[in-house]
Amino acid sequence: MAQYPPAGSQTFAYGEPYLHEEGAPQMMAPMQEGQQKKLFNPRNVFIGTGMILLMMLCIVPIWNALALLSDFNYIFWVGSDIPTWMVSLCLCIILLYLLTVMVFFNAAKPYVQTEQTIMMIANIFITLLGLVLMLISLPLSRQAISTYNNLMYRCDYSEQTHRLYEYSQVLHNIRRTPTCAEKYTIEECPGYEDAHPYTTFLKQMEGTFRCSGFCYRPAGDAALIESKSEPEGGRYLGSKGQHQDHITPLTLASSASLDKHVHSAGQLPPSAVGQVKEATLTYPPTLFSDANYQASCEGMAARDMKNFSGDIGFQTFYQGIYLVLIAIATGFLKLIGFCIRRDADYKATAY
């Protein structure tokens, strides 16, 4: 009988047949090369490169939108609609690019899948992203400018700021009472009630901007004297003449310069100069601390809206313009390439 296994044959452990045969490495190498070719074929390279480039272009708008969403001042005044739309549209453009390229490579004829067609798809999405950024920047810039004007010039009666002005005036009336003036914060005073989001926003403004008073108007005779000290021309400028935004500490204001300003502004008698100085230099006490900052909260909030959200709007607009210009320049370069290639082909056929 024949011996099993045959004498001289090589035995293998269970589950490892053929792994140590001589031909195994030669058979595995072509399979690995084929998988690499499938992974790095032109279709996958174009899809992956386009996705990476689009995501890099969308990093700055998405980052700016997230910064706006985390800014309490911007969210309180205008809400979160524009930043949310910015993030959503950027993500939709990336997904639309992926879907378009997948459909193109699966449904288009092979002779259509040329270099020029791929460049045309890239130009379409660069132009689309640029137009979207330009359109988003317009309401963003308009919101910043409108809010700045309402805070600086129409603080006490504009629809956007009037409600917060009313809450601020009520809280300052409570703060001026003798029992509340000795407290560290108005939250410890009798009669105070938390009214979200107005009291929360006033507290955030005081702590973040280090300011005191929102559209504060001195009470009694001081307000009357201030109105008398207005120039005649200021009465016909709407509410512009009503706003006084002081950010200079009291220690930096010289008495001589203030006397000169009061006399030149309103031509008041010397007996009223002291009262005008008191009205001009008096800041309301801070509501939620005893720091008594020397800056108006409406002025600080207006500057934050203009310098932060306004700058983001301009930056987004310019980025959109640059992307559109890049797409136009790429199109012209492609046309030049067609002309040069045609001349080269004509010379080759001539010879």
GROMACS .gro file of C-alpha atoms in nm:
model
  351
    1MET     CA    1   0.000   0.000   0.000
    2ALA     CA    2   0.110   0.351  -0.071
    3GLN     CA    3   0.222   0.550   0.224
    4TYR     CA    4   0.011   0.862   0.311
    5PRO     CA    5   0.129   1.119   0.308
    6PRO     CA    6   0.390   1.031   0.051
    7ALA     CA    7   0.742   1.011   0.173
    8GLY     CA    8   0.937   1.329   0.123
    9SER     CA    9   0.629   1.552   0.094
   10GLN     CA   10   0.601   1.869   0.301
   11THR     CA   11   0.332   1.887   0.571
   12PHE     CA   12   0.149   2.210   0.674
   13ALA     CA   13  -0.028   2.317   0.988
   14TYR     CA   14  -0.408   2.325   0.982
   15GLY     CA   15  -0.545   2.637   0.824
   16GLU     CA   16  -0.214   2.732   0.656
   17PRO     CA   17  -0.203   2.539   0.330
   18TYR     CA   18  -0.002   2.680   0.041
   19LEU     CA   19   0.120   2.979   0.240
   20HIS     CA   20   0.477   2.861   0.231
   21GLU     CA   21   0.480   2.729  -0.121
   22GLU     CA   22   0.730   2.873  -0.361
   23GLY     CA   23   0.473   3.028  -0.600
   24ALA     CA   24   0.266   3.212  -0.338
   25PRO     CA   25   0.455   3.547  -0.333
   26GLN     CA   26   0.456   3.564  -0.712
   27MET     CA   27   0.078   3.515  -0.718
   28MET     CA   28   0.006   3.776  -0.447
   29ALA     CA   29   0.208   4.060  -0.605
   30PRO     CA   30  -0.010   4.108  -0.917
   31MET     CA   31  -0.322   4.112  -0.699
   32GLN     CA   32  -0.183   4.390  -0.479
   33GLU     CA   33  -0.076   4.592  -0.782
   34GLY     CA   34  -0.425   4.557  -0.930
   35GLN     CA   35  -0.586   4.680  -0.609
   36GLN     CA   36  -0.356   4.982  -0.601
   37LYS     CA   37  -0.441   5.064  -0.960
   38LYS     CA   38  -0.812   5.046  -0.879
   39LEU     CA   39  -0.765   5.268  -0.574
   40PHE     CA   40  -0.562   5.536  -0.756
   41ASN     CA   41  -0.745   5.541  -1.087
   42PRO     CA   42  -0.823   5.887  -1.238
   43ARG     CA   43  -1.181   5.878  -1.120
   44ASN     CA   44  -1.095   5.829  -0.750
   45VAL     CA   45  -0.808   6.077  -0.769
   46PHE     CA   46  -1.034   6.347  -0.916
   47ILE     CA   47  -1.310   6.283  -0.661
   48GLY     CA   48  -1.073   6.283  -0.364
   49THR     CA   49  -0.873   6.586  -0.477
   50GLY     CA   50  -1.187   6.786  -0.551
   51MET     CA   51  -1.337   6.703  -0.213
   52ILE     CA   52  -1.019   6.809  -0.033
   53LEU     CA   53  -0.994   7.137  -0.225
   54LEU     CA   54  -1.359   7.225  -0.167
   55MET     CA   55  -1.330   7.149   0.203
   56MET     CA   56  -1.021   7.369   0.227
   57LEU     CA   57  -1.205   7.653   0.053
   58CYS     CA   58  -1.499   7.612   0.292
   59ILE     CA   59  -1.287   7.610   0.608
   60VAL     CA   60  -1.277   7.991   0.642
   61PRO     CA   61  -1.654   8.053   0.587
   62ILE     CA   62  -1.750   7.770   0.821
   63TRP     CA   63  -1.502   7.891   1.082
   64ASN     CA   64  -1.643   8.246   1.061
   65ALA     CA   65  -1.999   8.115   1.085
   66LEU     CA   66  -1.915   7.916   1.398
   67ALA     CA   67  -1.750   8.225   1.546
   68LEU     CA   68  -2.069   8.425   1.486
   69LEU     CA   69  -2.279   8.150   1.642
   70SER     CA   70  -2.064   8.166   1.955
   71ASP     CA   71  -2.085   8.548   1.983
   72PHE     CA   72  -2.358   8.637   2.234
   73ASN     CA   73  -2.381   8.997   2.109
   74TYR     CA   74  -2.447   8.898   1.747
   75ILE     CA   75  -2.694   8.621   1.838
   76PHE     CA   76  -2.897   8.851   2.062
   77TRP     CA   77  -2.942   9.125   1.804
   78VAL     CA   78  -2.990   8.939   1.476
   79GLY     CA   79  -3.022   8.567   1.558
   80SER     CA   80  -2.844   8.265   1.411
   81ASP     CA   81  -3.009   8.236   1.067
   82ILE     CA   82  -2.729   8.374   0.847
   83PRO     CA   83  -2.441   8.172   1.004
   84THR     CA   84  -2.654   7.856   0.993
   85TRP     CA   85  -2.726   7.912   0.625
   86MET     CA   86  -2.356   7.970   0.559
   87VAL     CA   87  -2.255   7.637   0.713
   88SER     CA   88  -2.543   7.449   0.549
   89LEU     CA   89  -2.473   7.583   0.200
   90CYS     CA   90  -2.101   7.505   0.220
   91LEU     CA   91  -2.174   7.146   0.322
   92CYS     CA   92  -2.441   7.115   0.051
   93ILE     CA   93  -2.194   7.228  -0.216
   94ILE     CA   94  -1.945   6.962  -0.109
   95LEU     CA   95  -2.213   6.690  -0.116
   96LEU     CA   96  -2.346   6.815  -0.451
   97TYR     CA   97  -1.994   6.795  -0.596
   98LEU     CA   98  -1.959   6.435  -0.478
   99LEU     CA   99  -2.296   6.339  -0.625
  100THR     CA  100  -2.226   6.516  -0.956
  101VAL     CA  101  -1.889   6.349  -1.006
  102MET     CA  102  -2.024   6.004  -0.919
  103VAL     CA  103  -2.308   6.043  -1.171
  104PHE     CA  104  -2.068   6.180  -1.433
  105PHE     CA  105  -1.824   5.890  -1.418
  106ASN     CA  106  -2.099   5.627  -1.401
  107ALA     CA  107  -2.339   5.762  -1.665
  108ALA     CA  108  -2.132   5.965  -1.911
  109LYS     CA  109  -1.983   5.808  -2.223
  110PRO     CA  110  -1.610   5.727  -2.204
  111TYR     CA  111  -1.520   5.968  -2.485
  112VAL     CA  112  -1.683   6.253  -2.288
  113GLN     CA  113  -1.471   6.190  -1.978
  114THR     CA  114  -1.186   6.414  -2.091
  115GLU     CA  115  -0.955   6.658  -1.923
  116GLN     CA  116  -1.158   6.955  -2.047
  117THR     CA  117  -1.483   6.817  -1.907
  118ILE     CA  118  -1.327   6.758  -1.566
  119MET     CA  119  -1.192   7.115  -1.562
  120MET     CA  120  -1.537   7.243  -1.655
  121ILE     CA  121  -1.689   7.063  -1.354
  122ALA     CA  122  -1.423   7.212  -1.126
  123ASN     CA  123  -1.493   7.563  -1.261
  124ILE     CA  124  -1.866   7.520  -1.208
  125PHE     CA  125  -1.830   7.440  -0.839
  126ILE     CA  126  -1.567   7.705  -0.772
  127THR     CA  127  -1.798   7.964  -0.930
  128LEU     CA  128  -2.096   7.829  -0.738
  129LEU     CA  129  -1.912   7.854  -0.406
  130GLY     CA  130  -1.799   8.208  -0.487
  131LEU     CA  131  -2.153   8.322  -0.575
  132VAL     CA  132  -2.295   8.164  -0.259
  133LEU     CA  133  -2.040   8.344  -0.041
  134MET     CA  134  -2.111   8.676  -0.211
  135LEU     CA  135  -2.487   8.638  -0.164
  136ILE     CA  136  -2.449   8.535   0.202
  137SER     CA  137  -2.221   8.831   0.277
  138LEU     CA  138  -2.478   9.091   0.171
  139PRO     CA  139  -2.737   9.032   0.448
  140LEU     CA  140  -2.455   8.977   0.697
  141SER     CA  141  -2.303   9.318   0.625
  142ARG     CA  142  -2.644   9.482   0.620
  143GLN     CA  143  -2.726   9.336   0.962
  144ALA     CA  144  -2.403   9.470   1.108
  145ILE     CA  145  -2.452   9.823   0.971
  146SER     CA  146  -2.820   9.840   1.067
  147THR     CA  147  -2.756   9.720   1.422
  148TYR     CA  148  -2.466   9.964   1.461
  149ASN     CA  149  -2.685  10.257   1.356
  150ASN     CA  150  -2.971  10.151   1.582
  151LEU     CA  151  -2.741  10.120   1.883
  152MET     CA  152  -2.553  10.442   1.825
  153TYR     CA  153  -2.826  10.678   1.700
  154ARG     CA  154  -3.168  10.522   1.771
  155CYS     CA  155  -3.095  10.333   2.086
  156ASP     CA  156  -3.396  10.430   2.295
  157TYR     CA  157  -3.672  10.405   2.033
  158SER     CA  158  -3.572  10.170   1.750
  159GLU     CA  159  -3.765   9.848   1.724
  160GLN     CA  160  -3.448   9.644   1.764
  161THR     CA  161  -3.325   9.808   2.087
  162HIS     CA  162  -3.630   9.961   2.255
  163ARG     CA  163  -3.728   9.653   2.455
  164LEU     CA  164  -3.381   9.613   2.607
  165TYR     CA  165  -3.375   9.988   2.678
  166GLU     CA  166  -3.694   9.956   2.882
  167TYR     CA  167  -3.555   9.669   3.089
  168SER     CA  168  -3.232   9.860   3.146
  169GLN     CA  169  -3.415  10.170   3.268
  170VAL     CA  170  -3.625   9.967   3.511
  171LEU     CA  171  -3.317   9.794   3.650
  172HIS     CA  172  -3.134  10.126   3.692
  173ASN     CA  173  -3.432  10.266   3.883
  174ILE     CA  174  -3.406   9.971   4.120
  175ARG     CA  175  -3.029  10.012   4.143
  176ARG     CA  176  -3.061  10.379   4.246
  177THR     CA  177  -3.271  10.299   4.552
  178PRO     CA  178  -3.079  10.338   4.883
  179THR     CA  179  -3.124   9.975   4.983
  180CYS     CA  180  -2.995   9.844   4.648
  181ALA     CA  181  -2.709  10.090   4.605
  182GLU     CA  182  -2.517   9.922   4.889
  183LYS     CA  183  -2.548   9.573   4.737
  184TYR     CA  184  -2.279   9.416   4.520
  185THR     CA  185  -2.525   9.321   4.246
  186ILE     CA  186  -2.882   9.405   4.163
  187GLU     CA  187  -2.964   9.035   4.184
  188GLU     CA  188  -2.954   9.075   4.564
  189CYS     CA  189  -3.199   9.366   4.564
  190PRO     CA  190  -3.570   9.339   4.641
  191GLY     CA  191  -3.791   9.376   4.335
  192TYR     CA  192  -3.542   9.224   4.093
  193GLU     CA  193  -3.669   8.945   3.869
  194ASP     CA  194  -3.473   8.757   3.606
  195ALA     CA  195  -3.623   8.819   3.260
  196HIS     CA  196  -3.448   8.606   2.999
  197PRO     CA  197  -3.294   8.701   2.758
  198TYR     CA  198  -3.278   9.070   2.851
  199THR     CA  199  -3.129   9.057   3.199
  200THR     CA  200  -2.893   8.779   3.092
  201PHE     CA  201  -2.770   8.987   2.799
  202LEU     CA  202  -2.720   9.297   3.013
  203LYS     CA  203  -2.514   9.091   3.257
  204GLN     CA  204  -2.304   8.945   2.974
  205MET     CA  205  -2.243   9.290   2.829
  206GLU     CA  206  -2.124   9.432   3.159
  207GLY     CA  207  -1.888   9.141   3.221
  208THR     CA  208  -1.754   9.108   2.866
  209PHE     CA  209  -1.736   9.469   2.746
  210ARG     CA  210  -1.668   9.620   3.092
  211CYS     CA  211  -1.936   9.882   3.041
  212SER     CA  212  -2.208  10.054   3.240
  213GLY     CA  213  -2.557  10.158   3.133
  214PHE     CA  214  -2.751  10.088   2.818
  215CYS     CA  215  -2.887  10.398   2.641
  216TYR     CA  216  -2.864  10.569   2.977
  217ARG     CA  217  -3.037  10.905   3.011
  218PRO     CA  218  -2.976  11.113   3.325
  219ALA     CA  219  -3.294  11.179   3.519
  220GLY     CA  220  -3.441  11.514   3.626
  221ASP     CA  221  -3.259  11.844   3.581
  222ALA     CA  222  -2.945  11.685   3.442
  223ALA     CA  223  -3.128  11.558   3.134
  224LEU     CA  224  -3.286  11.899   3.082
  225ILE     CA  225  -2.953  12.078   3.102
  226GLU     CA  226  -2.797  11.829   2.860
  227SER     CA  227  -3.072  11.895   2.607
  228LYS     CA  228  -3.016  12.271   2.642
  229SER     CA  229  -2.645  12.231   2.579
  230GLU     CA  230  -2.706  12.074   2.237
  231PRO     CA  231  -2.607  12.285   1.936
  232GLU     CA  232  -2.889  12.422   1.728
  233GLY     CA  233  -2.785  12.212   1.428
  234GLY     CA  234  -2.808  11.890   1.627
  235ARG     CA  235  -3.182  11.927   1.676
  236TYR     CA  236  -3.243  11.858   1.308
  237LEU     CA  237  -3.022  11.550   1.283
  238GLY     CA  238  -3.277  11.303   1.414
  239SER     CA  239  -3.153  11.117   1.716
  240LYS     CA  240  -2.785  11.170   1.638
  241GLY     CA  241  -2.755  11.456   1.882
  242GLN     CA  242  -2.914  11.257   2.163
  243HIS     CA  243  -2.641  10.998   2.189
  244GLN     CA  244  -2.338  11.061   2.407
  245ASP     CA  245  -2.091  10.777   2.416
  246HIS     CA  246  -1.819  10.822   2.677
  247ILE     CA  247  -1.534  10.577   2.705
  248THR     CA  248  -1.268  10.803   2.853
  249PRO     CA  249  -1.216  10.754   3.229
  250LEU     CA  250  -1.316  11.043   3.447
  251THR     CA  251  -0.960  11.093   3.569
  252LEU     CA  252  -0.848  11.178   3.215
  253ALA     CA  253  -1.103  11.458   3.167
  254SER     CA  254  -0.963  11.796   3.264
  255SER     CA  255  -1.193  12.048   3.422
  256ALA     CA  256  -1.062  12.335   3.208
  257SER     CA  257  -1.127  12.152   2.881
  258LEU     CA  258  -1.477  12.057   2.995
  259ASP     CA  259  -1.559  12.417   3.094
  260LYS     CA  260  -1.445  12.535   2.752
  261HIS     CA  261  -1.655  12.269   2.577
  262VAL     CA  262  -1.968  12.352   2.776
  263HIS     CA  263  -1.942  12.726   2.716
  264SER     CA  264  -1.882  12.682   2.342
  265ALA     CA  265  -2.156  12.421   2.300
  266GLY     CA  266  -2.452  12.577   2.471
  267GLN     CA  267  -2.347  12.927   2.585
  268LEU     CA  268  -2.481  12.848   2.933
  269PRO     CA  269  -2.431  13.084   3.226
  270PRO     CA  270  -2.151  12.999   3.470
  271SER     CA  271  -2.401  12.889   3.735
  272ALA     CA  272  -2.515  12.600   3.516
  273VAL     CA  273  -2.167  12.482   3.416
  274GLY     CA  274  -2.121  12.265   3.724
  275GLN     CA  275  -2.452  12.093   3.670
  276VAL     CA  276  -2.370  12.027   3.305
  277LYS     CA  277  -2.030  11.885   3.404
  278GLU     CA  278  -2.200  11.652   3.649
  279ALA     CA  279  -2.455  11.542   3.391
  280THR     CA  280  -2.190  11.483   3.127
  281LEU     CA  281  -1.945  11.297   3.349
  282THR     CA  282  -2.189  11.090   3.550
  283TYR     CA  283  -2.218  10.725   3.453
  284PRO     CA  284  -2.485  10.496   3.590
  285PRO     CA  285  -2.368  10.234   3.838
  286THR     CA  286  -2.309   9.887   3.703
  287LEU     CA  287  -2.602   9.657   3.762
  288PHE     CA  288  -2.440   9.321   3.825
  289SER     CA  289  -2.123   9.430   4.007
  290ASP     CA  290  -1.975   9.726   4.188
  291ALA     CA  291  -1.703   9.790   3.927
  292ASN     CA  292  -1.877  10.101   3.786
  293TYR     CA  293  -1.707  10.093   3.446
  294GLN     CA  294  -1.667  10.417   3.252
  295ALA     CA  295  -1.798  10.311   2.910
  296SER     CA  296  -2.148  10.289   2.764
  297CYS     CA  297  -2.274   9.939   2.683
  298GLU     CA  298  -2.460  10.044   2.368
  299GLY     CA  299  -2.141  10.195   2.228
  300MET     CA  300  -1.936   9.885   2.304
  301ALA     CA  301  -2.202   9.655   2.158
  302ALA     CA  302  -2.226   9.869   1.843
  303ARG     CA  303  -1.851   9.861   1.790
  304ASP     CA  304  -1.843   9.487   1.841
  305MET     CA  305  -2.114   9.439   1.577
  306LYS     CA  306  -1.935   9.665   1.329
  307ASN     CA  307  -1.581   9.540   1.386
  308PHE     CA  308  -1.660   9.168   1.421
  309SER     CA  309  -1.966   9.067   1.221
  310GLY     CA  310  -1.919   9.353   0.974
  311ASP     CA  311  -1.561   9.248   0.902
  312ILE     CA  312  -1.670   8.886   0.858
  313GLY     CA  313  -1.927   9.003   0.603
  314PHE     CA  314  -1.666   9.195   0.403
  315GLN     CA  315  -1.421   8.906   0.425
  316THR     CA  316  -1.682   8.661   0.298
  317PHE     CA  317  -1.770   8.893   0.010
  318TYR     CA  318  -1.408   8.932  -0.101
  319GLN     CA  319  -1.348   8.558  -0.079
  320GLY     CA  320  -1.644   8.501  -0.310
  321ILE     CA  321  -1.509   8.755  -0.558
  322TYR     CA  322  -1.167   8.589  -0.558
  323LEU     CA  323  -1.318   8.246  -0.627
  324VAL     CA  324  -1.521   8.380  -0.921
  325LEU     CA  325  -1.211   8.552  -1.062
  326ILE     CA  326  -1.013   8.228  -1.028
  327ALA     CA  327  -1.281   8.040  -1.221
  328ILE     CA  328  -1.280   8.304  -1.496
  329ALA     CA  329  -0.900   8.297  -1.522
  330THR     CA  330  -0.903   7.916  -1.540
  331GLY     CA  331  -1.154   7.931  -1.825
  332PHE     CA  332  -0.936   8.173  -2.021
  333LEU     CA  333  -0.630   7.953  -1.967
  334LYS     CA  334  -0.824   7.656  -2.099
  335LEU     CA  335  -0.914   7.851  -2.414
  336ILE     CA  336  -0.551   7.947  -2.464
  337GLY     CA  337  -0.458   7.581  -2.423
  338PHE     CA  338  -0.701   7.484  -2.699
  339CYS     CA  339  -0.545   7.738  -2.938
  340ILE     CA  340  -0.188   7.627  -2.866
  341ARG     CA  341  -0.276   7.259  -2.904
  342ARG     CA  342  -0.450   7.322  -3.235
  343ASP     CA  343  -0.144   7.504  -3.371
  344ALA     CA  344   0.084   7.221  -3.260
  345ASP     CA  345  -0.140   6.958  -3.422
  346TYR     CA  346  -0.156   7.159  -3.746
  347LYS     CA  347   0.224   7.184  -3.764
  348ALA     CA  348   0.261   6.811  -3.695
  349THR     CA  349   0.023   6.720  -3.979
  350ALA     CA  350   0.193   6.967  -4.216
  351TYR     CA  351   0.527   6.796  -4.179
   0.00000   0.00000   0.00000
